[in-house]
Tab-separated table of C-alpha atoms and ligand atoms in Angstrom:
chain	number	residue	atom	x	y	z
D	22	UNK	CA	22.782	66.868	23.999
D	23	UNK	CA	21.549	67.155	20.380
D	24	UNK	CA	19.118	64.677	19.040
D	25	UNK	CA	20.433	62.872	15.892
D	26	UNK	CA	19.133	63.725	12.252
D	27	UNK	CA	16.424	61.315	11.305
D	28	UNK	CA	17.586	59.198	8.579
D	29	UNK	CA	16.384	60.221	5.394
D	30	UNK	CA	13.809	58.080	3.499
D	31	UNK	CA	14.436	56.892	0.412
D	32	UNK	CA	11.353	58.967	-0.826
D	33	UNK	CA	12.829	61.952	1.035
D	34	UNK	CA	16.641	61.358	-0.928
D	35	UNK	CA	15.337	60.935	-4.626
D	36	UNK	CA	12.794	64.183	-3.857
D	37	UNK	CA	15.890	65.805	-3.183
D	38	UNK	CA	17.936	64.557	-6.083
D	39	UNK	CA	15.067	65.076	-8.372
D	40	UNK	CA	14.684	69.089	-7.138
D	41	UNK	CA	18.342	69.610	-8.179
D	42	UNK	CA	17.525	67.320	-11.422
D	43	UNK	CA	14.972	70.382	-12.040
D	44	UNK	CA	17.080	73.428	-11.234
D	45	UNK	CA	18.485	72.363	-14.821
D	46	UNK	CA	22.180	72.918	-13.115
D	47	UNK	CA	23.019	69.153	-14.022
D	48	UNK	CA	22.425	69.911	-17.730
D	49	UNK	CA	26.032	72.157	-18.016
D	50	UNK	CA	28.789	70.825	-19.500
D	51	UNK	CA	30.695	72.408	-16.850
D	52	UNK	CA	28.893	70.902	-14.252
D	53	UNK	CA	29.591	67.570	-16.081
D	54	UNK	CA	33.125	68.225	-16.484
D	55	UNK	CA	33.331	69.420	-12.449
D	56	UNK	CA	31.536	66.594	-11.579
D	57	UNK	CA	33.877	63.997	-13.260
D	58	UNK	CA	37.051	65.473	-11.982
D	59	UNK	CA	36.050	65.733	-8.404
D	60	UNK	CA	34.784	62.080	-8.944
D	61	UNK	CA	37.908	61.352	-10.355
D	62	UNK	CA	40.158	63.153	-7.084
D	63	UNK	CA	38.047	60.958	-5.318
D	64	UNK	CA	39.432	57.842	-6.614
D	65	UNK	CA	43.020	59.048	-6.287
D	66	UNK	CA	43.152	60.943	-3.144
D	67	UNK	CA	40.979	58.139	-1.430
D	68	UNK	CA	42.694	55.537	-3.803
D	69	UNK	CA	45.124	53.758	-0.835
D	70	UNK	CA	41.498	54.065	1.798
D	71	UNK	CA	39.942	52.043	-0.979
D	72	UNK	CA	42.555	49.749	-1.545
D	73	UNK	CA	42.810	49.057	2.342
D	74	UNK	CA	38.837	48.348	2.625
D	75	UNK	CA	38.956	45.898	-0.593
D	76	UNK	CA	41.806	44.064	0.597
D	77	UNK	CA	39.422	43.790	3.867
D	78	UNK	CA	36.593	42.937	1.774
D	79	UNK	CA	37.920	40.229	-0.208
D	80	UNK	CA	41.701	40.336	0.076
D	81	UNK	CA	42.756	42.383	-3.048
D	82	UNK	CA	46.206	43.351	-3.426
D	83	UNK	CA	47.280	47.085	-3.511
D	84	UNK	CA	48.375	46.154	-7.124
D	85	UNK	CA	45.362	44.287	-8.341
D	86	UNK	CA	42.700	46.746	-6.345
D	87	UNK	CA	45.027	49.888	-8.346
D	88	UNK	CA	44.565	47.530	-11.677
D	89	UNK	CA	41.340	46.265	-11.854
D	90	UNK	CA	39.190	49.106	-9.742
D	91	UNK	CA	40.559	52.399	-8.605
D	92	UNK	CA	42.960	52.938	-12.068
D	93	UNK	CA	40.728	51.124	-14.360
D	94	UNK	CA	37.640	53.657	-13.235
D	95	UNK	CA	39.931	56.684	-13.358
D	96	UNK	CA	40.890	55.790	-17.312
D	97	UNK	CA	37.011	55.808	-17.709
D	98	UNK	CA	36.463	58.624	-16.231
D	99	UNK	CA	39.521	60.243	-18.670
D	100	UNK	CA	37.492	58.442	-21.519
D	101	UNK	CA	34.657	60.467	-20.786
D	102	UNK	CA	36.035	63.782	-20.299
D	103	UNK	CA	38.212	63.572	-23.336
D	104	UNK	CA	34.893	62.656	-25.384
D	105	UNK	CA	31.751	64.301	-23.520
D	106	UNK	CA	31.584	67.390	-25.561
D	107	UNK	CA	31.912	65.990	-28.764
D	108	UNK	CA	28.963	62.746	-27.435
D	109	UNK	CA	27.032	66.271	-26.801
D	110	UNK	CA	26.992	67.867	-29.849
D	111	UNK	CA	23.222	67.314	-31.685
D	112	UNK	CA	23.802	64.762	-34.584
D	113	UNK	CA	21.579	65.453	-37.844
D	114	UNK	CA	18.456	62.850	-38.621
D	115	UNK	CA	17.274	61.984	-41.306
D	116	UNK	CA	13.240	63.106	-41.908
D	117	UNK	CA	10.777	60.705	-43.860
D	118	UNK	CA	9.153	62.224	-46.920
D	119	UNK	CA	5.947	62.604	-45.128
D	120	UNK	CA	8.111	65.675	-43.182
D	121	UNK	CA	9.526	66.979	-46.075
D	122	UNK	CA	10.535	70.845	-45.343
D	123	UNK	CA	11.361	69.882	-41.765
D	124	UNK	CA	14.698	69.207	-40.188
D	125	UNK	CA	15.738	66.410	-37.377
D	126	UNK	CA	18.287	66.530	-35.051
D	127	UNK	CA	18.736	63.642	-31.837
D	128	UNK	CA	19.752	65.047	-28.555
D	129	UNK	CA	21.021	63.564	-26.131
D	130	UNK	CA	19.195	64.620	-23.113
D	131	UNK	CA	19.415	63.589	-19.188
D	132	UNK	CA	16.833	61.178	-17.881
D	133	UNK	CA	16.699	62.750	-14.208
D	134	UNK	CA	17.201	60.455	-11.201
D	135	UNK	CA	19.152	57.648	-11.577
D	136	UNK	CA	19.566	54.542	-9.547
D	137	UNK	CA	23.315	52.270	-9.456
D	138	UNK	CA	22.841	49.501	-7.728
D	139	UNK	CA	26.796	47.179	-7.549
D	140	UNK	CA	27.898	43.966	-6.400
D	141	UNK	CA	30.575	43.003	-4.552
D	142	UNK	CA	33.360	41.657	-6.833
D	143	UNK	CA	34.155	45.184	-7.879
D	144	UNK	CA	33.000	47.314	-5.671
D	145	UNK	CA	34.132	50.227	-6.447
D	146	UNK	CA	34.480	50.271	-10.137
D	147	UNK	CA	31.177	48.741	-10.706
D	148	UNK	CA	29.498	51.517	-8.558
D	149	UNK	CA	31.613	54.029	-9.394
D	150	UNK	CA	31.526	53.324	-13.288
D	151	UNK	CA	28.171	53.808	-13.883
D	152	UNK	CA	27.977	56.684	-11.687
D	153	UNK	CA	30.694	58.772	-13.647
D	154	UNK	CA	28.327	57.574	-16.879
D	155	UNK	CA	25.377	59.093	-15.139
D	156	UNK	CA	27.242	62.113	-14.516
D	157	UNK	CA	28.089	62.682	-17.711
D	158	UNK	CA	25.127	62.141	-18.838
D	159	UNK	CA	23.878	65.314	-16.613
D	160	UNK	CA	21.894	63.124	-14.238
D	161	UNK	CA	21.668	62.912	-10.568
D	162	UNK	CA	22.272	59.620	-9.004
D	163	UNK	CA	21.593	57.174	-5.577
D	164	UNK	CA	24.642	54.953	-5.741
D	165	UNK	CA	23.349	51.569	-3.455
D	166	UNK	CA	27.070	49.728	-2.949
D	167	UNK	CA	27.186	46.005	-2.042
D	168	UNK	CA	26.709	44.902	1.531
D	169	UNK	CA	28.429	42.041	0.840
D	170	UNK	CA	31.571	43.946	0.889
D	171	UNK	CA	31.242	46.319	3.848
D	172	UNK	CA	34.461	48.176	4.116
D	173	UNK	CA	33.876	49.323	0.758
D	174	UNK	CA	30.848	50.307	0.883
D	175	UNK	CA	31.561	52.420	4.184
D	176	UNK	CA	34.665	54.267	2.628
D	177	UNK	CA	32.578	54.713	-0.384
D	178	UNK	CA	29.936	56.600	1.677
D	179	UNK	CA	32.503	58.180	3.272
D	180	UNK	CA	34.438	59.309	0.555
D	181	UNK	CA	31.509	60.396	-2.148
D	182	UNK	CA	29.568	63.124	0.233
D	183	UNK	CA	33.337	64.976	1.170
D	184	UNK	CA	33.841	65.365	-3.274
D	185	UNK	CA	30.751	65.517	-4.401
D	186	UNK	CA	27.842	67.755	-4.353
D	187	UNK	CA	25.279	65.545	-1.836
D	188	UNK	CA	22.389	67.006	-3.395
D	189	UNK	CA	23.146	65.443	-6.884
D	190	UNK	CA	24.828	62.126	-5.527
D	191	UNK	CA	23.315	60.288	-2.424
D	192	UNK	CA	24.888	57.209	-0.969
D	193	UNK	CA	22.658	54.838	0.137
D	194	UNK	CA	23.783	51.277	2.194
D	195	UNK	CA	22.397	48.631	3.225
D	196	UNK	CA	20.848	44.992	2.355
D	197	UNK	CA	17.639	43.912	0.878
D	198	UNK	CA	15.365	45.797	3.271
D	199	UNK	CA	16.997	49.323	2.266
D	200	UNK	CA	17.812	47.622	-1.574
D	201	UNK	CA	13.614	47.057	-1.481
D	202	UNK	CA	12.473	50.061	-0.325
D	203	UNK	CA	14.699	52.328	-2.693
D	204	UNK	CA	13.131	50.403	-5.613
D	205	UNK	CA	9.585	51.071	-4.940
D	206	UNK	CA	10.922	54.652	-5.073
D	207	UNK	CA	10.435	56.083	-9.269
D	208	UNK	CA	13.910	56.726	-11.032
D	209	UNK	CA	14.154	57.533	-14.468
D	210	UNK	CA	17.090	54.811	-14.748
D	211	UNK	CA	18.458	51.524	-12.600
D	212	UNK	CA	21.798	50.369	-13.782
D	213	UNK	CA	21.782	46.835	-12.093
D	214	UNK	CA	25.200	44.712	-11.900
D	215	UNK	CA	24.528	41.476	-9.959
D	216	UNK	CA	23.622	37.831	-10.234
D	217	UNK	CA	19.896	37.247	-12.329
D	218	UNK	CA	17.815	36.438	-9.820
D	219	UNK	CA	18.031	39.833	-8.107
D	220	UNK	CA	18.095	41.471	-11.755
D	221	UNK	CA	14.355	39.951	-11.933
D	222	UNK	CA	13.049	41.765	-8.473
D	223	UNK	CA	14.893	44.701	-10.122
D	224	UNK	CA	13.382	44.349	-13.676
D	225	UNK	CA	10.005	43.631	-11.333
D	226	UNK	CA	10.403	46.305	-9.496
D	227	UNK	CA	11.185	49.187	-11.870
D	228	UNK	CA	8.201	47.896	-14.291
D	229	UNK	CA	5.649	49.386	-11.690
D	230	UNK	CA	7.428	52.936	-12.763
D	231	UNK	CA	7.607	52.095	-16.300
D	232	UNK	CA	11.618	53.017	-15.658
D	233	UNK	CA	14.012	51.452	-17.835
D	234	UNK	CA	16.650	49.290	-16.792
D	235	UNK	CA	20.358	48.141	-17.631
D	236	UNK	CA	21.196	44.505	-16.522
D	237	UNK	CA	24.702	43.930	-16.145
D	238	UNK	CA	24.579	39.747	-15.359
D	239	UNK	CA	26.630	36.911	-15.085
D	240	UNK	CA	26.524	33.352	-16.772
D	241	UNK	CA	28.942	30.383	-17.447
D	242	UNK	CA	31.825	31.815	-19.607
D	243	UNK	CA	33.410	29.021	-21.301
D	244	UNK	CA	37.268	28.748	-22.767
D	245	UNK	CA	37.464	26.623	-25.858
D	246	UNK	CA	41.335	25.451	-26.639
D	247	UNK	CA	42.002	24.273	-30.139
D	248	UNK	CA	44.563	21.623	-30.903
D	249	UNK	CA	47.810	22.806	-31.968
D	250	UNK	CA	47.753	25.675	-29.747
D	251	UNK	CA	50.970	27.079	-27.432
D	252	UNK	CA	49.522	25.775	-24.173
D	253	UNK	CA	52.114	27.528	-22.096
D	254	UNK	CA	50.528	31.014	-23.212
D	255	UNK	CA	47.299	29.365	-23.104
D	256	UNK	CA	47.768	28.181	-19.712
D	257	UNK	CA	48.849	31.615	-18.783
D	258	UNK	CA	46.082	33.498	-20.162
D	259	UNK	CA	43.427	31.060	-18.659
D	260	UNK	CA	45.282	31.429	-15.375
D	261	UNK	CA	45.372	35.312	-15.347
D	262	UNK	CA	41.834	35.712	-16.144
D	263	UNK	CA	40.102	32.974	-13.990
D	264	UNK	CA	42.166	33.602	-10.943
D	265	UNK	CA	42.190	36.986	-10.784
D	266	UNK	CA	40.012	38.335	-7.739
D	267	UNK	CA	40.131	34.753	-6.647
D	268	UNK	CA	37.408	33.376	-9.469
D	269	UNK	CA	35.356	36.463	-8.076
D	270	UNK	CA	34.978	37.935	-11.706
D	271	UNK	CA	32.057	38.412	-13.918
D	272	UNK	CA	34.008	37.474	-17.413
D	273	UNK	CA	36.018	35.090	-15.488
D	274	UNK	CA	36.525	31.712	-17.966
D	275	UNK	CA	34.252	29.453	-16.033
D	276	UNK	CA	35.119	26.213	-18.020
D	277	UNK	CA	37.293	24.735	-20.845
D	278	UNK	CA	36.772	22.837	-23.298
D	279	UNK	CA	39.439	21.125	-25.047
D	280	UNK	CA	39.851	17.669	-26.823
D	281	UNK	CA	40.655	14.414	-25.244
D	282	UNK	CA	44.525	14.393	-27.295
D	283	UNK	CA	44.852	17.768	-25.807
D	284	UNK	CA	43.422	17.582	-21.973
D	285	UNK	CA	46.267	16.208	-20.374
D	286	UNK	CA	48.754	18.402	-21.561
D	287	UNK	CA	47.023	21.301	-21.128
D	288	UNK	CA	45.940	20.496	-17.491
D	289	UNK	CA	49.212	20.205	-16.724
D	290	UNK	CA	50.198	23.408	-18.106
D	291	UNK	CA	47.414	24.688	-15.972
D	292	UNK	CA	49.058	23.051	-13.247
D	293	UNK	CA	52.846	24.742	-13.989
D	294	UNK	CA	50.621	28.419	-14.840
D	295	UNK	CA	49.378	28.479	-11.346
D	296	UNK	CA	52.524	28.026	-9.789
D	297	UNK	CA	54.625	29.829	-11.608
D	298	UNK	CA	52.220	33.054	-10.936
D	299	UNK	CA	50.913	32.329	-7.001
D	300	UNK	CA	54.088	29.776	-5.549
D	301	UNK	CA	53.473	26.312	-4.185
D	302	UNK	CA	51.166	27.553	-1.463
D	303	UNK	CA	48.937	30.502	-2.955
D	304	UNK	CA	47.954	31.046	0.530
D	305	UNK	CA	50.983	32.621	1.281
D	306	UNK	CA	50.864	34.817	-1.712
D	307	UNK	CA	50.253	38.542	-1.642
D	308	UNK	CA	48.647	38.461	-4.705
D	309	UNK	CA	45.907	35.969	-4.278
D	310	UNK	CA	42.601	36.891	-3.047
D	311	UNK	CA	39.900	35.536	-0.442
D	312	UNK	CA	36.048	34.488	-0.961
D	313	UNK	CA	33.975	37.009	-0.044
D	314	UNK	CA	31.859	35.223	2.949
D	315	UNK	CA	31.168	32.130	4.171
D	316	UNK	CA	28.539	31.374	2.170
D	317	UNK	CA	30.338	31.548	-1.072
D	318	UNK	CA	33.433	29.855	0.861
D	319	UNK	CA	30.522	26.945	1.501
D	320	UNK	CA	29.053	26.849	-1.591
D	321	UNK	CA	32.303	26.600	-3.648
D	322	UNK	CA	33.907	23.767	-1.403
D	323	UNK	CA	30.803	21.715	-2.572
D	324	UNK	CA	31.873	21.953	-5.962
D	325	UNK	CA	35.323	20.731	-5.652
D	326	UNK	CA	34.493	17.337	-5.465
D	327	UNK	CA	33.223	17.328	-9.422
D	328	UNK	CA	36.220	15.964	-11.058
D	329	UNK	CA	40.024	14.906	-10.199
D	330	UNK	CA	41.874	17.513	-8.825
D	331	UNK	CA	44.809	18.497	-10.760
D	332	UNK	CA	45.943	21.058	-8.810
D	333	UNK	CA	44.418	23.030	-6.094
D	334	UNK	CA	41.401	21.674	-3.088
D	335	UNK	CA	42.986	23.171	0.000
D	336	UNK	CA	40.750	25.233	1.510
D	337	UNK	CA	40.378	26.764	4.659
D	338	UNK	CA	37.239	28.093	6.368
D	339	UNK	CA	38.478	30.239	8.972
D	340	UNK	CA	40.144	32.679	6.121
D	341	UNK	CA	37.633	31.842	3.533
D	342	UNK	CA	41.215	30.331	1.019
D	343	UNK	CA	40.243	28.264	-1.720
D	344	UNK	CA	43.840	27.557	-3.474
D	345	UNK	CA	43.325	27.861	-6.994
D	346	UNK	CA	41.977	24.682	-8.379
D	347	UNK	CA	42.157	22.969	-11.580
D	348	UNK	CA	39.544	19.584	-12.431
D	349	UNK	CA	39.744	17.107	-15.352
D	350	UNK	CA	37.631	13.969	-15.740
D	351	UNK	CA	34.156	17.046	-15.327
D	352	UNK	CA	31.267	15.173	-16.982
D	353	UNK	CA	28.838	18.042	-18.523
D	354	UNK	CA	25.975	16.904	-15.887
D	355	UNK	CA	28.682	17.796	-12.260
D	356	UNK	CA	27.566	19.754	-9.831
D	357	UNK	CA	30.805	22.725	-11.098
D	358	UNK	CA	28.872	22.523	-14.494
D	359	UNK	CA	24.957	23.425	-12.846
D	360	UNK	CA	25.873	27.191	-11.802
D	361	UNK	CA	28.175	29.936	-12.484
D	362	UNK	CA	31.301	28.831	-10.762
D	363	UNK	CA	32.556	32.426	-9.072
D	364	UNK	CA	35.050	31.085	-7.871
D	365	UNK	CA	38.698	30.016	-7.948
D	366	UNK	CA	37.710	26.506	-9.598
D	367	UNK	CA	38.435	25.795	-13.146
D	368	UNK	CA	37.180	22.695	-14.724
D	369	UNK	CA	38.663	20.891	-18.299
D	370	UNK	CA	35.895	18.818	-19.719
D	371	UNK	CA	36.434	17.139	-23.138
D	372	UNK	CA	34.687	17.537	-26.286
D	373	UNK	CA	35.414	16.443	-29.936
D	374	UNK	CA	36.965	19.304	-32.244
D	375	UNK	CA	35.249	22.552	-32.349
D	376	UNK	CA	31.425	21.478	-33.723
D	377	UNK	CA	30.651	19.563	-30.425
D	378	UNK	CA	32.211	22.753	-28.603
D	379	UNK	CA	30.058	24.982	-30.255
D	380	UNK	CA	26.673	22.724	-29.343
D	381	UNK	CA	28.171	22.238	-25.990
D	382	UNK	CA	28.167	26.049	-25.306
D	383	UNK	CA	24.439	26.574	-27.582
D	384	UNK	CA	22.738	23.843	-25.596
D	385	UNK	CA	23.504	26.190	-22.372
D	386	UNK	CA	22.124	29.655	-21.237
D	387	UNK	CA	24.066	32.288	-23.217
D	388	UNK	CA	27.066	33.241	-22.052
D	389	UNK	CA	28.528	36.534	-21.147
D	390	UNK	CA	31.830	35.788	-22.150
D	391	UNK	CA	33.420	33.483	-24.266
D	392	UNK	CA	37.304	32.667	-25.197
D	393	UNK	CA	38.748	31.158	-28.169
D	394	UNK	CA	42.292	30.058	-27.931
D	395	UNK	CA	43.422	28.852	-31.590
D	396	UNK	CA	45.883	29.268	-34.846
D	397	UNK	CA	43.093	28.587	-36.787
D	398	UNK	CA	41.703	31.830	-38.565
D	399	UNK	CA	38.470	29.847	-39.377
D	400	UNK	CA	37.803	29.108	-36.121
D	401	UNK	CA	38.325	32.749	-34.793
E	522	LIG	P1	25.402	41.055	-4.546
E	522	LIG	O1	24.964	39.935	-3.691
E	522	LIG	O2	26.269	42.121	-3.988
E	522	LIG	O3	24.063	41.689	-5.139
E	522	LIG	C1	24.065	42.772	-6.048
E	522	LIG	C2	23.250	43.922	-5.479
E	522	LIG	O4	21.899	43.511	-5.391
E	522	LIG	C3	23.701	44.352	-4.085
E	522	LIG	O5	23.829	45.762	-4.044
E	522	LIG	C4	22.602	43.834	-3.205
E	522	LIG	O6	22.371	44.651	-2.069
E	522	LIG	C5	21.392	43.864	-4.114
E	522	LIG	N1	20.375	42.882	-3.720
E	522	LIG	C6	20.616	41.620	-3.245
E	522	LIG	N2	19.428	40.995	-2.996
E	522	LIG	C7	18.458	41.866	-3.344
E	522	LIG	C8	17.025	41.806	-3.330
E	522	LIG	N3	16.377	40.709	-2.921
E	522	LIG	N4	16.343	42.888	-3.759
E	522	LIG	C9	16.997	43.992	-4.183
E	522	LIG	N5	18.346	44.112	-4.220
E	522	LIG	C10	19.062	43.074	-3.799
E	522	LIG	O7	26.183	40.536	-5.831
E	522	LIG	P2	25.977	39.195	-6.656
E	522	LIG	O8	24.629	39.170	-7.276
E	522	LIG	O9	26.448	38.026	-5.887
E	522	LIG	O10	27.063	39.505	-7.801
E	522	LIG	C11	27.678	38.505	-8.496
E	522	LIG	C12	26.969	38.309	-9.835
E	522	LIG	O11	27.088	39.506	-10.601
E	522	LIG	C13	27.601	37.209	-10.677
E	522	LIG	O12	26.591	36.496	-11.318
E	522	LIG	C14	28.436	37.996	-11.681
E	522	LIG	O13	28.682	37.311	-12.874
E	522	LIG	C15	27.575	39.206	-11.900
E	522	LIG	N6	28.382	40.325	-12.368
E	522	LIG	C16	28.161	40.815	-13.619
E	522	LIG	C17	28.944	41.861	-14.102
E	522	LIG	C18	28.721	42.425	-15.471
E	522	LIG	O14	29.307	43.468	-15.784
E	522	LIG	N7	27.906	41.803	-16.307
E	522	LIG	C19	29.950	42.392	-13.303
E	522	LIG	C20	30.141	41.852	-12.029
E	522	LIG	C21	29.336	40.836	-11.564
């Protein structure tokens, strides 16, 4: 009997990484270009074993995990190729006076070791986005998937070691112990999607290295709908994009605001959008989704009580459903109103024309998103 490998330390993997960094080989356009496409033949020969472990992980259709994941990261990956050598070429500075005689040029050059950190909404574009982007930009890279979604992250370290070269991409999985340990480590980058309390032990964390960071967070999107508007597109719209992943989505509208004349009308709409695209019973629909875990199933039920329900409130805790869920009659202060939702609950709160929508929104934390539905170029 042979004794297993010790596991690698996360000192012992970016070492590693960082020797290849310094062979230089990453700096190639070819090896760019290599590295890309096998990323990319990752994505479609492994495309139906990721689509199996997100529908496991949060109940993605085969259409929606092709739509929003595994084909949207393959176009970005096309993006890249199609435009690397040209990002590549040196651009011409200008030189102050004080260097006259001398000439300028900025280069892009690769930082080294580079650290991807994803949630679990996406997870496999928003781990495997960043890493194509840190590819390209002739980098080596630990990719740290979501343990929240578990069969992804598996196939994911399944899948990247058998098309990519391990000693320029690691995998590395786990929860806050492994997530900890990797950031007392020194990268040269951490690309951070995730909620912003975690973004501040990252931002923390990568300040004892003096590494820079990216900070891909969430926040309260709002929806503002203006009178006059076609509310059955509106409804529509509002319905694709907060329902999609099950409320589970970063840009997701999180609230709308709309005026009193216009509420009821629009509610309903709501109302007629949602069944029109999930059915009576979403539950029974292949294309809705599932909360991730319990304790977002928990946490979301708690909110469903801010406001009458319009349509929607069935839930059920043994398959983590949460039909989709419209609320009027939302005062600002509800409990809905105190977080980012992330979830499939969409409250209508009123406000008075599009000044009082605008303070509404400033008085809050900045949004990431934000959705203007209007004929009104002035408002636009
Ligand atoms: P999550 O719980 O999966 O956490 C994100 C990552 O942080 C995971 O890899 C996790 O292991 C790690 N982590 C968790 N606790 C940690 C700790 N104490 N120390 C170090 N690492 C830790 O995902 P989440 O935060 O629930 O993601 C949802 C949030 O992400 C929402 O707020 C959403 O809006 C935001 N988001 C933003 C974008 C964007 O592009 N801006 C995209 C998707 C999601």
């Amino acid at each position: 009997m042979t004794a297993a490998a010790p596991a690698e330390t996360p000192a012992g993997t970016v070492a590693r990484l960082r020797a290849a960094f310094r062979t230089g080989r990453t700096r190639d356009l070819a090896w760019r270009t290599d590295q890309l496409k096998r990323l990319r033949a990752l994505l479609t020969e492994g495309g139906d074993e990721l689509a199996d472990a997100l529908h496991a992980d949060l109940g993605k259709s085969r259409k929606e995990a092709y739509r929003t994941e595994i084909d949207f990261t393959v176009r970005e990956i096309d993006h890249t190729l199609e435009r690397l050598a040209g990002w590549l070429e040196p651009e011409p500075a200008p030189v102050p006076d004080v260097l006259a005689g001398a000439s300028a040029q900025t280069v892009l050059d690769p930082l080294g070791v580079v650290l991807v950190i994803a949630p679990w909404n996406y997870p496999v574009q928003l781990l495997l986005a960043p890493v194509a982007g840190a590819l390209a930009a002739g980098n080596t890279v630990v990719a740290k998937p979501s343990e929240l979604a578990p069969a992804t992250s598996a196939a994911l370290a399944r899948l990247l070691p058998r098309h990519l070269d391990p000693d320029t991409v690691a995998v590395v999985e786990g929860a806050v112990p492994e997530t900890t340990a990797l950031l007392a480590e020194r990268f040269d980058h951490v690309f951070y999607t995730g909620n912003g309390t975690v973004g501040r032990i990252v931002m923390r964390a990568a300040a004892e290295h003096l590494t820079p960071v990216t900070l891909e967070l969430g926040g309260k999107s709002p929806a503002f709908v203006d009178r006059g508007t076609d509310l059955r597109t509106v409804a529509s719209r509002l319905v694709s994009g907060k329902f999609l992943n099950t409320g589970q989505t970063c840009v997701a509208p999180d609230y709308v605001l709309t005026d009193p004349e216009t509420a009821p009308a629009l509610t309903d709409a709501l109302a007629a959008a949602v069944e029109q695209r999930f059915g009576p019973d979403a539950s029974a629909s292949p294309e809705y989704g599932r909360i991730v875990n319990e304790r977002h199933f928990d946490r979301l039920v708690k909110l469903l009580d801010s406001g009458r329900t319009v349509t929607g409130g069935a839930h059920d805790r043994a398959t983590r459903y949460i039909a989709p869920t419209v609320l009027a009659d939302v005062a600002p202060d509800a409990p809905v109103m105190r977080e980012e939702i992330f979830g499939p609950i969409l409250p209508v709160l009123t406000v008075d024309g599009l000044d009082e929508a605008v303070a509404f929104i400033d008085a809050r934390d900045k949004p990431l998103a934000l959705y203007a539905f209007t004929t009104d170029p002035a408002v636009r």
